[in-house]
mmCIF file of C-alpha atoms and ligand atoms in Angstrom:
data_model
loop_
_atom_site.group_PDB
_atom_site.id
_atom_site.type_symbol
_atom_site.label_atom_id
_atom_site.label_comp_id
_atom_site.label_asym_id
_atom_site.label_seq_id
_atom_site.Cartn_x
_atom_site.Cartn_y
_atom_site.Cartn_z
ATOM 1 C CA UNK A 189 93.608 128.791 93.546
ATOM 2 C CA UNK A 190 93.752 126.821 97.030
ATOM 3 C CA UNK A 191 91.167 124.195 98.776
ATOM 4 C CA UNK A 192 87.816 125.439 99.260
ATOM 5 C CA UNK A 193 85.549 123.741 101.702
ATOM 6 C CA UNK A 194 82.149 123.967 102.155
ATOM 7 C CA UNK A 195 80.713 122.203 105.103
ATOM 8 C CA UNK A 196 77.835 119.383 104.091
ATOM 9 C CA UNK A 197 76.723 118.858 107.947
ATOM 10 C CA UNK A 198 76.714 119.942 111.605
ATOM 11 C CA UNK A 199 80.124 117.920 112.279
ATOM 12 C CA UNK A 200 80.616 115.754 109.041
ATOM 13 C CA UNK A 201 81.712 116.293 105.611
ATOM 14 C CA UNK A 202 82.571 119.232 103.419
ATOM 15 C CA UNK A 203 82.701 119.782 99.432
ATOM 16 C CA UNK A 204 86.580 120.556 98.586
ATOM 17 C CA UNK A 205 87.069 122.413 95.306
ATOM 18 C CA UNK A 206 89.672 125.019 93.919
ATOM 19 C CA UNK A 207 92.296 121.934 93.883
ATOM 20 C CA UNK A 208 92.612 119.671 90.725
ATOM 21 C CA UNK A 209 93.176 116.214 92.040
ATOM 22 C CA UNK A 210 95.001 114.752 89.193
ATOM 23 C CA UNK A 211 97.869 116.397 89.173
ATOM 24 C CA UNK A 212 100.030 115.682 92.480
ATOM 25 C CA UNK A 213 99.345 117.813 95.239
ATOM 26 C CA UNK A 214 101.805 120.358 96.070
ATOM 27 C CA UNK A 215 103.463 120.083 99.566
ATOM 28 C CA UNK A 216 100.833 123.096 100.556
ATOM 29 C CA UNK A 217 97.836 121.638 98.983
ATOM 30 C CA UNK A 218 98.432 118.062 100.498
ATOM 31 C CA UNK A 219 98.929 119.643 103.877
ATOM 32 C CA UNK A 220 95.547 121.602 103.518
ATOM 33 C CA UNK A 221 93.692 118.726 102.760
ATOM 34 C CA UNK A 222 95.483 117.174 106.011
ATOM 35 C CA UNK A 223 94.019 119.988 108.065
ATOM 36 C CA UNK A 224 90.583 119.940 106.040
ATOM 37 C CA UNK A 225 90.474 116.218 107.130
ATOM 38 C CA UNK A 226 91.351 116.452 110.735
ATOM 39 C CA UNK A 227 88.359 118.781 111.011
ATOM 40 C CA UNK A 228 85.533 117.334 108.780
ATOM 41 C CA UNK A 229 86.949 113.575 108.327
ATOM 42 C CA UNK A 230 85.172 113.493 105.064
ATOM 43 C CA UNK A 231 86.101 115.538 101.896
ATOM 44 C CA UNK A 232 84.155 115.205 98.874
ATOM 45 C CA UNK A 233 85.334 116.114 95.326
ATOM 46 C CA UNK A 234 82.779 116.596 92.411
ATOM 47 C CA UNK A 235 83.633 115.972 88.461
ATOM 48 C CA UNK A 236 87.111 114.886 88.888
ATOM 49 C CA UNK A 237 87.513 111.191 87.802
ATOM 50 C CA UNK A 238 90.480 109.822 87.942
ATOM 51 C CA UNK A 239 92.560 107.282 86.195
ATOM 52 C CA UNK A 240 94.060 104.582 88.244
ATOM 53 C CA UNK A 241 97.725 105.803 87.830
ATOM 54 C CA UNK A 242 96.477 109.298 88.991
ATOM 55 C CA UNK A 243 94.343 107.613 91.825
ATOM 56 C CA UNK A 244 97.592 105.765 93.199
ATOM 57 C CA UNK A 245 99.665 109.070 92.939
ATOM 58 C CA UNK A 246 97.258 110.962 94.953
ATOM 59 C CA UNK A 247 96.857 108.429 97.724
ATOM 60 C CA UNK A 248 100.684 108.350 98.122
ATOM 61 C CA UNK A 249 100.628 111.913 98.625
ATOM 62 C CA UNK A 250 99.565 110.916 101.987
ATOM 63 C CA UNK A 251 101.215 108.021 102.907
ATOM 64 C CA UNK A 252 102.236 104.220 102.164
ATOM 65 C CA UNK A 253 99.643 102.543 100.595
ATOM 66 C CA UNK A 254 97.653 100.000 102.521
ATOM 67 C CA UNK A 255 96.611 96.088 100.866
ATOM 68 C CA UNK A 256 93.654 95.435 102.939
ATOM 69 C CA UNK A 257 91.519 92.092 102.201
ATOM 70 C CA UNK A 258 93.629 91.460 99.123
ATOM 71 C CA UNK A 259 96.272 90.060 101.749
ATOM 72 C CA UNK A 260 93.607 87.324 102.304
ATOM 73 C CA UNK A 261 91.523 87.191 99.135
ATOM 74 C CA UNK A 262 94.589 87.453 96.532
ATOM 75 C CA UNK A 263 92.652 85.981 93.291
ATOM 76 C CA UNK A 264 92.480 87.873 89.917
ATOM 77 C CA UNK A 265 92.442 91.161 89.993
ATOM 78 C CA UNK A 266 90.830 94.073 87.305
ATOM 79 C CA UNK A 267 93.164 96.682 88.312
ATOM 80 C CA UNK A 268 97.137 97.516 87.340
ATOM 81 C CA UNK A 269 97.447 98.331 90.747
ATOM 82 C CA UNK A 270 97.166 95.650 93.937
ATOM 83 C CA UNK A 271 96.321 98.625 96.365
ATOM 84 C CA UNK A 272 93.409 99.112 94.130
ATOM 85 C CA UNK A 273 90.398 97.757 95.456
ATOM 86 C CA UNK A 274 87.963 96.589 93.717
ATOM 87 C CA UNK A 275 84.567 98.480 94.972
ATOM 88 C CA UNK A 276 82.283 96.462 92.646
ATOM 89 C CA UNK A 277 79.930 94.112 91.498
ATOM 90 C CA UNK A 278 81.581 93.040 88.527
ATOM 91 C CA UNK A 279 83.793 90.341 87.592
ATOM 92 C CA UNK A 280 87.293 90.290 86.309
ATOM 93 C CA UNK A 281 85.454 89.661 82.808
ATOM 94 C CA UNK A 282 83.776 93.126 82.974
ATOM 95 C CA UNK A 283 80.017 91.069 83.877
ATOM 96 C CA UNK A 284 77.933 92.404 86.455
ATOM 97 C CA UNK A 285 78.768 89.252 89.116
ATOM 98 C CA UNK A 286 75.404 86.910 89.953
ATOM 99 C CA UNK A 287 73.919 87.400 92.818
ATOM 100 C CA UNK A 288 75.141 83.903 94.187
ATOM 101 C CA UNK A 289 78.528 84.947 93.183
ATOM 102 C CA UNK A 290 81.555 85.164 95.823
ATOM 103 C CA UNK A 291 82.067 88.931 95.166
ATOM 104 C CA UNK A 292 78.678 89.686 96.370
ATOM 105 C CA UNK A 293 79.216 89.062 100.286
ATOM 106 C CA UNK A 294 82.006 91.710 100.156
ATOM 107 C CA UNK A 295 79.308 94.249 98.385
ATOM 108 C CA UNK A 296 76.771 92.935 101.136
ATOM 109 C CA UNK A 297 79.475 93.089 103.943
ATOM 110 C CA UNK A 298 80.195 96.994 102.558
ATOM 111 C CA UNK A 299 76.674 98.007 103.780
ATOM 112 C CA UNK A 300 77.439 97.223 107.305
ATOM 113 C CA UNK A 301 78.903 99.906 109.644
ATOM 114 C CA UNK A 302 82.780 99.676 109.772
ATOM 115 C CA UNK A 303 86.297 101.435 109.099
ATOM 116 C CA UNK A 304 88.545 99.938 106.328
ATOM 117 C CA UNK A 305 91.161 98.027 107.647
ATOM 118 C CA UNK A 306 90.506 98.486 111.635
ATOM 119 C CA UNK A 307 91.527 94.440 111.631
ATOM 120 C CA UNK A 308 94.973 95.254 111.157
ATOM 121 C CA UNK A 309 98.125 97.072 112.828
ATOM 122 C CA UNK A 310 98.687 99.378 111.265
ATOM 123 C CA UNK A 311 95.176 100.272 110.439
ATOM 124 C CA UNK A 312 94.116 102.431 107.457
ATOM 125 C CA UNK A 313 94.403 106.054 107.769
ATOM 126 C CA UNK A 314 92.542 107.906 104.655
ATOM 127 C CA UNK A 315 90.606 105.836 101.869
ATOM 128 C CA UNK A 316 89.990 107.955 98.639
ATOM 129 C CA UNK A 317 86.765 106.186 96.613
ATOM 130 C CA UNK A 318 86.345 107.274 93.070
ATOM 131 C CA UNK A 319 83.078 106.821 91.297
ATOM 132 C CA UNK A 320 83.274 104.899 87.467
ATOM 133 C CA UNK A 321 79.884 103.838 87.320
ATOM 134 C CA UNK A 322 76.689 104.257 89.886
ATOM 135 C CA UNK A 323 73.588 102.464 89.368
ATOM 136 C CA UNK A 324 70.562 104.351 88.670
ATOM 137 C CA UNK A 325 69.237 103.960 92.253
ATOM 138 C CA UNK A 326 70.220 103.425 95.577
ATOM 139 C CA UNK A 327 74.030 102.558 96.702
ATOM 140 C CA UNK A 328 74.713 105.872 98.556
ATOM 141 C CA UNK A 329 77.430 105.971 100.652
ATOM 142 C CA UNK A 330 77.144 107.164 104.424
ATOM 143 C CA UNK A 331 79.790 108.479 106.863
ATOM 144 C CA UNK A 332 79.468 108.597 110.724
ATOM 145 C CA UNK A 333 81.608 111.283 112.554
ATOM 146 C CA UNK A 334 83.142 109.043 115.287
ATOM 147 C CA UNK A 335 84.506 112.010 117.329
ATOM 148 C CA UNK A 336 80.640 113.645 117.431
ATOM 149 C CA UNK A 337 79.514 110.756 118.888
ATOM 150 C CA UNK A 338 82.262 110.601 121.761
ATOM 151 C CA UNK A 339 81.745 114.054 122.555
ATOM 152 C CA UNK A 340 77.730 113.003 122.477
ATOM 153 C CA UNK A 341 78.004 109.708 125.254
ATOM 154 C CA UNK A 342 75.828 110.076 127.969
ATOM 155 C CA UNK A 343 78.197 110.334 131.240
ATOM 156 C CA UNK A 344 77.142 106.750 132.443
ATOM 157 C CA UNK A 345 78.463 105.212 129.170
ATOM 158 C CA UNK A 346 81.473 107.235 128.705
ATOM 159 C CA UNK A 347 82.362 105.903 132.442
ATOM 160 C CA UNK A 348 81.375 102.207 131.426
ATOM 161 C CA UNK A 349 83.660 102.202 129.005
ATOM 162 C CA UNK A 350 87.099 103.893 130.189
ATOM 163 C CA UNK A 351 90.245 101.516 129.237
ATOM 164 C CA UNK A 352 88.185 99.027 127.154
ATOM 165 C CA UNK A 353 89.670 97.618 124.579
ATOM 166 C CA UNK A 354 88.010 95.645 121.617
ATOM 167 C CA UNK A 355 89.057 92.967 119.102
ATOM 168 C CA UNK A 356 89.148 93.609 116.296
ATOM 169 C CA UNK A 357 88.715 90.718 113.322
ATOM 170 C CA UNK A 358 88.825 90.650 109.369
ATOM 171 C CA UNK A 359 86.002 87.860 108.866
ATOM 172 C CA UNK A 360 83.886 88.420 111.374
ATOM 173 C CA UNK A 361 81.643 90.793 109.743
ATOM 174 C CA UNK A 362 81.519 88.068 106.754
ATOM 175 C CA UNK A 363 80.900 84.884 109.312
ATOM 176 C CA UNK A 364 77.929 87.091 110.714
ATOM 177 C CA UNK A 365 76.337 86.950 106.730
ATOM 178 C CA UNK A 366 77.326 83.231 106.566
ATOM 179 C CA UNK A 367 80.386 84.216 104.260
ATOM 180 C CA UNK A 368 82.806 80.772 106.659
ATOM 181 C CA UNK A 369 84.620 79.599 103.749
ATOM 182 C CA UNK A 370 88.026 79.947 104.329
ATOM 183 C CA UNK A 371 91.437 78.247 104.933
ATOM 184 C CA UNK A 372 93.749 78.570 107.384
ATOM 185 C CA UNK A 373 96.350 80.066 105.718
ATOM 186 C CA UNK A 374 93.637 83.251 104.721
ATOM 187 C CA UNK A 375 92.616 83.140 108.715
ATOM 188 C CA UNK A 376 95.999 83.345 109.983
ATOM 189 C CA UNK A 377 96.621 86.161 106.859
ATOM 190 C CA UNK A 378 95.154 88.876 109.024
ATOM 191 C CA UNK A 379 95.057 87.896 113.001
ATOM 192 C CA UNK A 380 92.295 89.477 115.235
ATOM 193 C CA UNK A 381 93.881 92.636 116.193
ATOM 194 C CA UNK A 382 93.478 95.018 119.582
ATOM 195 C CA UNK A 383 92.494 99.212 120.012
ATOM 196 C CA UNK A 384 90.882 100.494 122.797
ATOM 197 C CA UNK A 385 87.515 102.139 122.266
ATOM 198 C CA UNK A 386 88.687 105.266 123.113
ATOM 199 C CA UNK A 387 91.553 107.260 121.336
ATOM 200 C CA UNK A 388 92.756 110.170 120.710
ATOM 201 C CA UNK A 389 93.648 111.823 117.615
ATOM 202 C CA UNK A 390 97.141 111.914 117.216
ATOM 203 C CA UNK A 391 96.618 115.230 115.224
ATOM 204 C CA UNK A 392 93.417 117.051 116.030
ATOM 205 C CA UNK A 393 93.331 115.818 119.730
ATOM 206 C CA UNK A 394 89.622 115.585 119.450
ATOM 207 C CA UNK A 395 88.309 112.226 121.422
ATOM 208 C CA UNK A 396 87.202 109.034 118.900
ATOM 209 C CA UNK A 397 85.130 106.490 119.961
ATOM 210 C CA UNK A 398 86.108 103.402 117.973
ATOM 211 C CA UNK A 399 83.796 101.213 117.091
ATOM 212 C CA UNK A 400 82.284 99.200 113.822
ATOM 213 C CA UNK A 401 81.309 95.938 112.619
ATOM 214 C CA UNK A 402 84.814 94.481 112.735
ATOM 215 C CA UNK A 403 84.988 94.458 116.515
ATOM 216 C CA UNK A 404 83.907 91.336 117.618
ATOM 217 C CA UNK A 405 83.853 91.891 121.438
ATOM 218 C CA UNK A 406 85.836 93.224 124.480
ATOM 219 C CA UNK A 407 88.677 92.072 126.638
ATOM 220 C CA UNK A 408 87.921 91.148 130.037
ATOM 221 C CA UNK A 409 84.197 90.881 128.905
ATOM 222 C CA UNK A 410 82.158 87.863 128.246
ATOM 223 C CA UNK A 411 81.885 87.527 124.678
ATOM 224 C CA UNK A 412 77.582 87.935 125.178
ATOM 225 C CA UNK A 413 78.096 91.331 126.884
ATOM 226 C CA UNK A 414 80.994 92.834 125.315
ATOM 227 C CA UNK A 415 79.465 92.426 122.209
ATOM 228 C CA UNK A 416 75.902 93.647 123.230
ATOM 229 C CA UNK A 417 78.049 96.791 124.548
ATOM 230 C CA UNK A 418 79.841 97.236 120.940
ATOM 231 C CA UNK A 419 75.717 97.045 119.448
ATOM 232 C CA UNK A 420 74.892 99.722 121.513
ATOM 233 C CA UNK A 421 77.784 101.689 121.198
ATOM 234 C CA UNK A 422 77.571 101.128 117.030
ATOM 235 C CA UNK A 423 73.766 102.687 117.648
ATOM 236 C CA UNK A 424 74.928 105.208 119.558
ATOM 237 C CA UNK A 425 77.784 106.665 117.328
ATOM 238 C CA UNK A 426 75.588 105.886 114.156
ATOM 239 C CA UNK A 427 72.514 108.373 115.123
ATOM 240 C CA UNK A 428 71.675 110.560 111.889
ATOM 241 C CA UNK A 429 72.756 113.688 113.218
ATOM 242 C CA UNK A 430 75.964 112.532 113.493
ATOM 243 C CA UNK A 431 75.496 111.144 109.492
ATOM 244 C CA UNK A 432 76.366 112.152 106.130
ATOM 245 C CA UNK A 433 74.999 110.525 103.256
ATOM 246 C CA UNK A 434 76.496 110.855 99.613
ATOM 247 C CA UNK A 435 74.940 110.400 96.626
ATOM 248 C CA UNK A 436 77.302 109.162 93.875
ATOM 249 C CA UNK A 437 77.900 111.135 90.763
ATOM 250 C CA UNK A 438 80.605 109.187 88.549
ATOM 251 C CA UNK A 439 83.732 111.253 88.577
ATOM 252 C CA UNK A 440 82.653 111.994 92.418
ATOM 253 C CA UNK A 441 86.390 111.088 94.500
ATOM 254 C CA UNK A 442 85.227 111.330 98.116
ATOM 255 C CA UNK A 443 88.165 110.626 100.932
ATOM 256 C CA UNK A 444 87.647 109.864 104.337
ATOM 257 C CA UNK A 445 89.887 108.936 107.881
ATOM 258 C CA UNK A 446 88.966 105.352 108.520
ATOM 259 C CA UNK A 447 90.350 106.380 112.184
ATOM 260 C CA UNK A 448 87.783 109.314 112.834
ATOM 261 C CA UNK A 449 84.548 107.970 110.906
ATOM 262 C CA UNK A 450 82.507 105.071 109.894
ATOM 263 C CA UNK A 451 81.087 104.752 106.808
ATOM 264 C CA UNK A 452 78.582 102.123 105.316
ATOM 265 C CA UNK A 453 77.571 101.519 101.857
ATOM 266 C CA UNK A 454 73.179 101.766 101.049
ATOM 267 C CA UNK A 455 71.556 98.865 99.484
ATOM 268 C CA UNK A 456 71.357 98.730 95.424
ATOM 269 C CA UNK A 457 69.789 96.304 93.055
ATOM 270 C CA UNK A 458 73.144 93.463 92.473
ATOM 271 C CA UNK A 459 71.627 93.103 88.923
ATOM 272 C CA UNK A 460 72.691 97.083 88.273
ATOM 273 C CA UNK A 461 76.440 98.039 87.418
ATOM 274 C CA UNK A 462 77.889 99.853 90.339
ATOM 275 C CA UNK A 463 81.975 100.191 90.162
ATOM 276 C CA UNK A 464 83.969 102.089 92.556
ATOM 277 C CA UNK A 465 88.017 101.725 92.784
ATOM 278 C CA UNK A 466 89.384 102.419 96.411
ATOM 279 C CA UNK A 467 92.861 104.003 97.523
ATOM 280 C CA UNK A 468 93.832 104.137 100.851
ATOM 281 C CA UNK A 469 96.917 104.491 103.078
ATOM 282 C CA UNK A 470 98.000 103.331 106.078
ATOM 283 C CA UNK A 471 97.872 105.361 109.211
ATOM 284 C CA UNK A 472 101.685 106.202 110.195
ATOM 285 C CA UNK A 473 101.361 107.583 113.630
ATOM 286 C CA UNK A 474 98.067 105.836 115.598
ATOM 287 C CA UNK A 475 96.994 107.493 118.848
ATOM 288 C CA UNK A 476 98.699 107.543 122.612
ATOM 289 C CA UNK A 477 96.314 105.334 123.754
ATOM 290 C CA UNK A 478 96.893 102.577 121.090
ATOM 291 C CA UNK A 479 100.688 103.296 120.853
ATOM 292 C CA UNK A 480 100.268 102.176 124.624
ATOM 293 C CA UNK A 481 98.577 98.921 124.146
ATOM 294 C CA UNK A 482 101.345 97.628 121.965
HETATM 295 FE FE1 FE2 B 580 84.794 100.307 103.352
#
């Protein structure tokens, strides 16, 4: 039996069955879910939980595997695997984390708009989330198609913004919720990084416009305007028709292209047990425009 895809929304999202993830993907099936990627950025697949040994071999299926914020964070870990993150609110001891408790602002920081990894070069190419635990209520998970909204920019806009190119940075999304505690050494980890606001997609060749919380303004732009510009943009390319929202069901694995899509976890009750364990790769070949930039 091959992939199966059923389409969720107008441009986002589609169900993928008929392919059991745990075993590692034939060259065929890996390229289909390529392809099924390139056109609805987000796949979801239902009632197949995975262990974290299975997790890893599936994500490598698709490319080197990307570090993220564990290059600045480091600190004790819950997983056997480093390019495991930790998508929780629960200590290394297995205890739902306080509220005042460090690991918080990174569950906080997950409910604002952004792409995994856009602070770095390379950036991070697919991210495959697999649900252990949901909490009763709340914590859905929402994806915005990035390429529907650049196809969707009003002319005037679209002109405004030709050749822009926006900075990206790790902490800034954590300085704007008050999260300024760190050294140096964990600033100079990840450096701000550059990528134009528009690219194209190296393999669909569909237009992306490339925004999220992490860019923190625009060169050749006063810091005041080019970040009022990224607000508006973010509003823009965040509009509910261009939205899919996903209710967890544990065993859920849903994979997305950080490069094509934004995605933003919903607000949940920190006292509740919500735990999540992330995968993702690194993208491998980034688009003309950004290969141009470096
Ligand atoms: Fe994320």
């Amino acid at each position: 039996m091959g992939l199966t895809l059923k389409p969720l929304t107008r441009h986002i999202g589609a169900e993928a069955s008929g392919i059991d993830i745990s075993q590692l993907p034939t060259p065929e099936s890996a390229r289909a879910i390529e392809q099924a990627m390139d056109r609805y950025g987000v796949l979801v697949f239902r009632n197949q939980p995975l262990d974290q040994d299975q997790q890893i071999r599936f994500a490598q299926s698709f490319g080197p595997l990307d570090l993220g914020l564990r290059k600045i964070k480091g600190g004790p870990h819950r997983f056997k695997y480093a390019e495991l993150a930790d998508i929780s609110n629960v200590m290394v001891d297995g205890e739902v984390a306080a509220r005042t408790h460090a690991k918080i602002v990174g569950n906080v920081a997950n409910q604002l708009w952004h792409s995994d990894s856009s602070f770095q070069r390379p950036r991070a190419k697919y991210s495959m989330l697999s649900a252990v635990v949901v909490p009763p209520k709340g914590g859905e998970t929402e994806f915005a198609d990035l390429r529907a909204a650049h196809d969707a920019l009003p002319v005037d806009l679209r002109e405004r913004i030709k050749g822009l190119v926006a900075v990206h940075d790790a902490l800034h999304s954590r300085a704007m919720l008050g999260d300024t505690d760190y050294t140096e050494a964990q600033r100079q980890a990840i450096p701000p990084t550059q990528w134009p606001l528009v690219q194209t997609d190296p393999r669909s060749g569909r237009k992306i416009l490339y925004v999220g919380v992490h860019a923190r303004e625009v060169l050749g732009m006063t810091v005041a305007e080019g970040r009022m510009l990224l607000m508006d943009l973010l509003e823009h390319a965040t509009q509910r028709q261009f939205v899919y929202q996903h209710h967890w069901q544990v065993g859920d694995l849903v994979m997305w292209d950080n490069t094509a899509t934004l995605h933003r976890g919903r607000y949940f009750d920190f006292a509740e047990r919500r735990e999540l364990r992330r995968a993702t790769t690194e993208e491998v070949v980034t688009s003309p425009e950004a290969m141009a930039l470096a």
